[in-house]
XYZ file of C-alpha atoms in Angstrom:
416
model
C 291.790 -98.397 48.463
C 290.462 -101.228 46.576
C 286.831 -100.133 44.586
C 285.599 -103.491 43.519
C 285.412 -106.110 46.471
C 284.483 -109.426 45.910
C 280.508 -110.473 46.613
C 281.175 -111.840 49.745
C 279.464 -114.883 51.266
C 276.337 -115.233 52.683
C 276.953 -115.083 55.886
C 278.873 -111.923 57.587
C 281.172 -114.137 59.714
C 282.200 -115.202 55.762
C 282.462 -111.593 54.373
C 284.871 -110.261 57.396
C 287.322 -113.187 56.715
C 287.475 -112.840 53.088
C 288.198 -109.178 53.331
C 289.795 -108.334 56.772
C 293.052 -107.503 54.908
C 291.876 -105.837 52.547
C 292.736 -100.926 52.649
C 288.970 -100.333 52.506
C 288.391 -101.875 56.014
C 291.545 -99.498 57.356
C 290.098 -97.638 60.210
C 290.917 -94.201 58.160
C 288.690 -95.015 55.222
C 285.865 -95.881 58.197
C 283.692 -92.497 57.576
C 283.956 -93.010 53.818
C 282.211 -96.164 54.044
C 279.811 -95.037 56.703
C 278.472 -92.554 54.103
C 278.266 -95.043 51.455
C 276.040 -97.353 54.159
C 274.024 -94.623 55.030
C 273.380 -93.841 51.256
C 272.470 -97.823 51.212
C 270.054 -97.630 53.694
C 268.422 -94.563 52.278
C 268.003 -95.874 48.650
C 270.118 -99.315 47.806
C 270.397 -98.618 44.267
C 272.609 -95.511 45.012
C 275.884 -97.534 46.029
C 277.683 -100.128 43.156
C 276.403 -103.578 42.794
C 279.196 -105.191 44.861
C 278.561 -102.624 47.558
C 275.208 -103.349 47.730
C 275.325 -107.076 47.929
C 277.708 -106.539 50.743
C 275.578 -104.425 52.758
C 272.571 -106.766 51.968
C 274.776 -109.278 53.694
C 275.481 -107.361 56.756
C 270.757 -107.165 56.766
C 271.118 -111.173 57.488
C 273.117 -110.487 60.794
C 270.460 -111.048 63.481
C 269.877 -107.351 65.708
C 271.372 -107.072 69.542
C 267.768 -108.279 70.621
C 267.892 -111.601 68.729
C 265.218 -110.118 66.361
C 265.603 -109.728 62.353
C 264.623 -106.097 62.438
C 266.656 -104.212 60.014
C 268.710 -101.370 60.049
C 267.379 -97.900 59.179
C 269.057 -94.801 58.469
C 271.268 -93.314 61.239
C 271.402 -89.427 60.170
C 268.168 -88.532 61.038
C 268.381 -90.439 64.408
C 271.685 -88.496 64.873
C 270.164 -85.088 63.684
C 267.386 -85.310 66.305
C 270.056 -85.839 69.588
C 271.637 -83.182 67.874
C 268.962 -80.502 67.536
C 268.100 -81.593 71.265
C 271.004 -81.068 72.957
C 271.178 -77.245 71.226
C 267.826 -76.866 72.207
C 268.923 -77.363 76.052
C 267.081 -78.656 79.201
C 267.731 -82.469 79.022
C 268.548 -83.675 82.149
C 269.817 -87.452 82.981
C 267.723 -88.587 85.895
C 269.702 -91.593 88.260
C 266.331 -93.977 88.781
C 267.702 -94.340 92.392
C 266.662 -90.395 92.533
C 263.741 -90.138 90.801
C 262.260 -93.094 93.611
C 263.277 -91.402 96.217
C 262.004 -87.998 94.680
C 258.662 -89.820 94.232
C 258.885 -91.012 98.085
C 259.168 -87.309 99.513
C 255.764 -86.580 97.078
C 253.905 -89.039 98.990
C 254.971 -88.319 102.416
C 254.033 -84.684 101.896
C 250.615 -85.703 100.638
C 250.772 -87.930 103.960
C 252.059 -84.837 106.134
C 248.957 -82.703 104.979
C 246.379 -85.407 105.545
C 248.307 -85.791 109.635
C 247.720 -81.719 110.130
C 243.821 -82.059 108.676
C 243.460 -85.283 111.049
C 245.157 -84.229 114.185
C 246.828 -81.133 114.063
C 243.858 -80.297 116.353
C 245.327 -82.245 119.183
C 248.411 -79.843 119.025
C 246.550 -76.378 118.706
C 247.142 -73.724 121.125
C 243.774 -74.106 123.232
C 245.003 -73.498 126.451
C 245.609 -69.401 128.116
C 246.757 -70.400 131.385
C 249.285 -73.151 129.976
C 248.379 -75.530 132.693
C 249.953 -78.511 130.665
C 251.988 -78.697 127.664
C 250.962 -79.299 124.271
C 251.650 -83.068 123.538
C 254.310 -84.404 121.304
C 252.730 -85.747 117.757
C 254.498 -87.562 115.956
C 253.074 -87.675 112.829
C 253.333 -83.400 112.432
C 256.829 -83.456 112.524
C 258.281 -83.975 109.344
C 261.161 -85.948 110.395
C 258.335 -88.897 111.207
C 258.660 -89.023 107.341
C 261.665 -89.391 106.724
C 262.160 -85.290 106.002
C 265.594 -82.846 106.845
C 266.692 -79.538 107.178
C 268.166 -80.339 103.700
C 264.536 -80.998 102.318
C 262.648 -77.954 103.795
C 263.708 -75.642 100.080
C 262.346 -78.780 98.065
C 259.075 -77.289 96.064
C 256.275 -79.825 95.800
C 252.515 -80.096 94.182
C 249.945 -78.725 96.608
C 246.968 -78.351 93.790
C 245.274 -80.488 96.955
C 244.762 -77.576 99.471
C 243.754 -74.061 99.088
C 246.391 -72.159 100.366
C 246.416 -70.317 97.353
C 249.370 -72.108 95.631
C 249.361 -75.113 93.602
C 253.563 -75.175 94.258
C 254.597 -74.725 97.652
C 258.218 -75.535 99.712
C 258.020 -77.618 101.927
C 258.883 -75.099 104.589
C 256.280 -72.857 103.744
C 253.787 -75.334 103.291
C 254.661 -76.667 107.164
C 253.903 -72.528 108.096
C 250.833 -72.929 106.417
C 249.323 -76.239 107.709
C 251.079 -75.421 111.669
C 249.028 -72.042 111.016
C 245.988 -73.464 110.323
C 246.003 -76.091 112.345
C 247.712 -75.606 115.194
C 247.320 -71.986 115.934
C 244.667 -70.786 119.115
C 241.498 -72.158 116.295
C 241.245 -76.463 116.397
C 239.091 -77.649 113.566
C 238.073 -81.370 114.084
C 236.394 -82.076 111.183
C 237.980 -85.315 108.733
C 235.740 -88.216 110.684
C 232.751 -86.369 108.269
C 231.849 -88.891 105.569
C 230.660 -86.984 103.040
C 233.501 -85.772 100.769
C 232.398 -82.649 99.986
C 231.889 -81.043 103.596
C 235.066 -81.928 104.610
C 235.980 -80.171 101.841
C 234.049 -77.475 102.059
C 235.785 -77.300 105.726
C 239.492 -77.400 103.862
C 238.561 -74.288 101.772
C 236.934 -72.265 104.546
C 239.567 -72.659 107.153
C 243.100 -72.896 104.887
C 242.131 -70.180 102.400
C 242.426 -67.537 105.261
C 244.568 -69.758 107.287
C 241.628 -69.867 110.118
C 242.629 -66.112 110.514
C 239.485 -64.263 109.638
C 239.887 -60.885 107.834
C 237.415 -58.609 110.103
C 237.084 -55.151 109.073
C 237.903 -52.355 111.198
C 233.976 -52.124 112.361
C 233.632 -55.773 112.938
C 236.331 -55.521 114.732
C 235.287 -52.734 116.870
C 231.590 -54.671 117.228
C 233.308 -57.780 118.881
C 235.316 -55.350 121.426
C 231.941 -53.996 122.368
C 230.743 -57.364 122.997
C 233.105 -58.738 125.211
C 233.859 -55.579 127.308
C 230.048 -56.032 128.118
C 230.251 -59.781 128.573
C 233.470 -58.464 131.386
C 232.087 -55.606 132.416
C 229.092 -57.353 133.674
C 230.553 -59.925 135.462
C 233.361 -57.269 137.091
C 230.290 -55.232 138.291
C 228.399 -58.265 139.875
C 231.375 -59.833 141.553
C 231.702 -56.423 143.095
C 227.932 -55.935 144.229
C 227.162 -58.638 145.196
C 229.836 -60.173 146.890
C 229.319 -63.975 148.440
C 226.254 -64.503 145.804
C 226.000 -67.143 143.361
C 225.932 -65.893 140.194
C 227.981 -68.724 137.920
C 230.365 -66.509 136.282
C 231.448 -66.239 132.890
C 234.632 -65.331 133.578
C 237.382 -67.096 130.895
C 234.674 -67.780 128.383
C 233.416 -64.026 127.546
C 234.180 -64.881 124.122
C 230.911 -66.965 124.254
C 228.576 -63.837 124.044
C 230.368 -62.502 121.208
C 230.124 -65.828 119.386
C 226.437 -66.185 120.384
C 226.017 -62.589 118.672
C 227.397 -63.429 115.257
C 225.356 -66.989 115.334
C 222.562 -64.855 115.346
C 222.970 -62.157 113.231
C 224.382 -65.126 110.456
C 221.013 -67.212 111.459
C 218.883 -64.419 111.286
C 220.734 -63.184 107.695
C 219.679 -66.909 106.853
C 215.926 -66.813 107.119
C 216.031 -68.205 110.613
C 212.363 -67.103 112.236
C 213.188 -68.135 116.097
C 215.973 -69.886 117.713
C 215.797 -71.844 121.064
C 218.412 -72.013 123.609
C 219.390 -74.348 126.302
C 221.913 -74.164 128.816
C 222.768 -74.641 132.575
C 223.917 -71.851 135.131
C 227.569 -70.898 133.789
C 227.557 -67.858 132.190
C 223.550 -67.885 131.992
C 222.920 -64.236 133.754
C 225.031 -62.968 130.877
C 223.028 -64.006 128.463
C 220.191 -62.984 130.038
C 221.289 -59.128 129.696
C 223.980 -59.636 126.992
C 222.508 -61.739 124.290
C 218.439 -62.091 125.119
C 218.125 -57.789 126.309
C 216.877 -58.405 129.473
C 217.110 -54.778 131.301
C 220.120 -54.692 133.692
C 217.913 -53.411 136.571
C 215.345 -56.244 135.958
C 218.494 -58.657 136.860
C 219.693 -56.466 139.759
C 216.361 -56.297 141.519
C 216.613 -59.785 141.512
C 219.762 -60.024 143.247
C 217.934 -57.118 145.333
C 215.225 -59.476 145.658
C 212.693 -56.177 144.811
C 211.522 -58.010 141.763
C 208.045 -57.269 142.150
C 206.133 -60.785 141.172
C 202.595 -61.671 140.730
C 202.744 -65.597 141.227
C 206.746 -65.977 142.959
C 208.081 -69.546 140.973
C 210.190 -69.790 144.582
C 212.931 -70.841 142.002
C 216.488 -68.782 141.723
C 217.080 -66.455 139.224
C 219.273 -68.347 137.150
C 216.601 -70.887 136.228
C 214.652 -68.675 134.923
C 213.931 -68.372 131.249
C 213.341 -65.468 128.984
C 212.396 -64.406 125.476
C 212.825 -61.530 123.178
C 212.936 -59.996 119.560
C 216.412 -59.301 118.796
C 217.063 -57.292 114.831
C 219.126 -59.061 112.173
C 219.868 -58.381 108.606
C 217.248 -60.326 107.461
C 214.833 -59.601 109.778
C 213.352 -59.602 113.546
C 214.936 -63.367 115.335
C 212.505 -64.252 118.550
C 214.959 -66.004 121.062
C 213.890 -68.515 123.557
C 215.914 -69.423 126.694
C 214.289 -72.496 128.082
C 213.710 -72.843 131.755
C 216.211 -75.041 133.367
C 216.669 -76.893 136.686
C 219.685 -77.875 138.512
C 220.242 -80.920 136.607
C 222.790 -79.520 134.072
C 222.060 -80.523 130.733
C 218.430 -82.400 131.728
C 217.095 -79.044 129.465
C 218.785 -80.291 125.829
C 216.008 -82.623 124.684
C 213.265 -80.550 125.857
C 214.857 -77.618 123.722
C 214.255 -80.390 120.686
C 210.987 -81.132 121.520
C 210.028 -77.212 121.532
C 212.044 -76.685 118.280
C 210.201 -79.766 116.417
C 207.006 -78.340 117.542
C 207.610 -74.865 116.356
C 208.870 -76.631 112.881
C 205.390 -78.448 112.907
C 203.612 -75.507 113.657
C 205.690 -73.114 111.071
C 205.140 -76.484 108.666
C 209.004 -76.153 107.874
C 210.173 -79.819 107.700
C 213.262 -78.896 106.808
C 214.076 -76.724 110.124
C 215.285 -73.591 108.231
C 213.064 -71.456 110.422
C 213.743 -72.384 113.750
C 217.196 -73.285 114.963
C 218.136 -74.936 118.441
C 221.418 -74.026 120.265
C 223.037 -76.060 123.320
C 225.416 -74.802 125.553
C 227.724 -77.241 127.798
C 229.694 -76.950 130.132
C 233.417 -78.645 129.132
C 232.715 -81.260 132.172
C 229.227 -81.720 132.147
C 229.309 -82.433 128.363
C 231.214 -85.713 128.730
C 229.994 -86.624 131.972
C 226.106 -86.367 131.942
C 224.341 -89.354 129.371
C 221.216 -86.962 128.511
C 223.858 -84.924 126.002
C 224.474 -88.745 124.474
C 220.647 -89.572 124.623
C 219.857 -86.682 123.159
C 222.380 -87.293 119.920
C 220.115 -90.079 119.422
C 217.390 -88.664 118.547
C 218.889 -86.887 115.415
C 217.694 -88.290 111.789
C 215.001 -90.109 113.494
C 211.463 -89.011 111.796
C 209.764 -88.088 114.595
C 212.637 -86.204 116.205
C 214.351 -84.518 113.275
C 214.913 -80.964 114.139
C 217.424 -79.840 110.990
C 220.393 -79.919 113.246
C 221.603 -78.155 116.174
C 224.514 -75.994 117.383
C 226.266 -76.996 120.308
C 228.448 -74.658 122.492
C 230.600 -75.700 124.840
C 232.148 -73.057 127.212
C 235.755 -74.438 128.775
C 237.009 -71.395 131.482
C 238.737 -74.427 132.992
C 236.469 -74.568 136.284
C 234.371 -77.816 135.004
C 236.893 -80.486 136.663
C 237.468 -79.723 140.389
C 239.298 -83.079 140.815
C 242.934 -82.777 141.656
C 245.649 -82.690 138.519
């Protein structure tokens, strides 16, 4: 190998002609001069003159990006891959995949915002089965472009509060059909404040709108409803042919009415006011407001003794009673109420608004109003839609109310 190379020209084209034939360029002798360049590059006054005037000519050659960047050292570039690929876990992602992967992210995000929209539409609200459940398209994950092979494919949840913030997507699907679409519908993502419908999210997908009841609770809910039944059974059986506007399907209502007490009442609620029409309203009577059994029978009996008779049936009447809470005695109110169904609902607000006026609680924390419907009469009467009107109106403003509506199916008696 030659050791003293002629300066070449200035240009590189120059210096491969001039020395193409010359043993140093021989492919062998290629790693040799690789470690002189590489010396070069590191400190130029480390390699002979005429080594270093060639390598200052190969600087001149424009870079693969048209630029006149120059070279730097290759060894530490080549040290880095190296301690990399010993270190393990590099992965070469196609682009073609990592779009696709970043499609499947999105439609899950989409998926979960379908089951908090509508997965109401598909829950399990009906006993008697009368009609199936209808198809939705956007719950099934096929609608998104989803598999079999997919269901195994683990994405970010961080958005719900199921308790993971990494989820497959089959178990995520459990979770959201669960909480969704089980014998519970929660309507609730047409709210515009942010935060409730949050606050609606965590409450209902933390326990998968399965509430944990102790034993005792438990127990306490039995005893509610085999008094709601028991009632009705022992009515239906005395007093045969009489119209009494049974509960039966919807005994679940007294138990519900219980713990809406106990949890206002727990809240600092003072009184609450009910209105509702005949269905169920004898129950309540005994069930939920304490009115004696025998005081109801004599009525059927008619025995009732009566001062001034009201000539009106028994299930107009109203009532009221102290019933004990956790935090403290609750007076209940159940307003009078006429044939017309739901004519009662805004005179229940105008008794609540006074009593807020009267307790000077603009807020309505001491006095709550509850409205029960009927599932037809709800829809079909325009007092219920009158009455909406009045909410966050100054003069009208009674804190909110909770509505009820009993469905035991007997509310449409058109033909299917």
């Amino acid at each position: 190998m030659s050791s003293n190379p002629q300066a070449p020209a200035s240009a590189a084209a120059s210096v491969y002609s001039t020395y193409q034939d010359n043993t140093y360029l021989f492919g062998g002798n290629a790693p040799y001069v690789e470690e002189m360049y590489e010396n070069y590059l590191a400190n130029p006054g480390s390699v002979p003159d005429s080594w270093r005037d060639y390598f200052d000519a190969l600087q001149n050659v424009p870079a693969a990006d048209g630029t006149n960047a120059k070279d730097v050292p290759h060894q530490p570039v080549i040290n880095a891959f190296a301690e990399r690929a010993k270190a393990g876990g590099t992965k070469v992602v196609m682009a073609s995949a990592d779009a696709e992967m970043g499609r499947k992210r999105t439609s899950v995000q989409q998926l979960i915002a379908a089951y908090r929209n509508v997965g109401q539409r598909w829950a399990d609200l009906d006993p008697l089965k009368r009609t199936d459940r209808p198809a939705i398209p956007e719950l099934d994950p096929a609608f998104y472009g989803f598999s079999d092979a997919d269901q195994e494919i683990v994405f970010d949840t961080s958005n719900t509060f199921f308790g993971k913030n990494r989820m497959a997507l089959r178990e995520l699907l459990n979770a959201l059909r669960e909480t969704y679409c089980g014998t519970l519908g929660a309507e609730y993502m047409y709210a515009t404040d942010q935060g409730e419908k949050r606050w609606w999210q965590q409450k209902l997908e933390s326990i998968r709108s399965k509430p944990n009841f102790t034993a005792e609770k438990k127990i306490h809910i039995l005893e509610r409803l085999t008094a709601a039944e028991g009632l009705e059974r022992f009515l239906h059986t005395k007093y045969v042919g009489q119209k009494r506007f049974s509960l039966e399907g919807g005994e679940s209502f007294i138990a519900s009415m219980d713990e809406l007490i106990q949890s206002a009442g727990a809240q600092g609620v003072q009184e609450i006011v009910i209105g509702m029409a005949h269905r169920g309203r004898l129950n309540v009577l005994v069930n939920t407001m304490r009115k004696l059994p025998a005081d109801l029978f004599a009525e059927f009996d008619h025995t009732a003794p009566e001062n001034l008779p009201s000539g009106d049936v028994k299930y107009h009447q109203g009532f009221s009673s102290d019933v004990s809470t956790s935090g403290g005695p609750v007076h209940l109110s159940l307003a009078f109420n006429p044939s017309h169904l739901e004519i009662v609902n805004p005179v229940v607000e105008g008794s609540v608004r006074a009593r807020m006026d009267r307790r000077a609680d603009p807020l309505g924390k001491q006095v709550l109003p509850v409205l029960v419907h009927g599932d037809a009469a709800f829809g079909g009467q325009g007092v219920n839609q009158e009455t909406f009107a009045l909410a966050q109106t100054r003069g009208y403003f009674t804190g909110g109310t909770v509505h009820i509506i009993i469905n035991n199916q007997i509310g449409f008696t058109t033909s299917d």
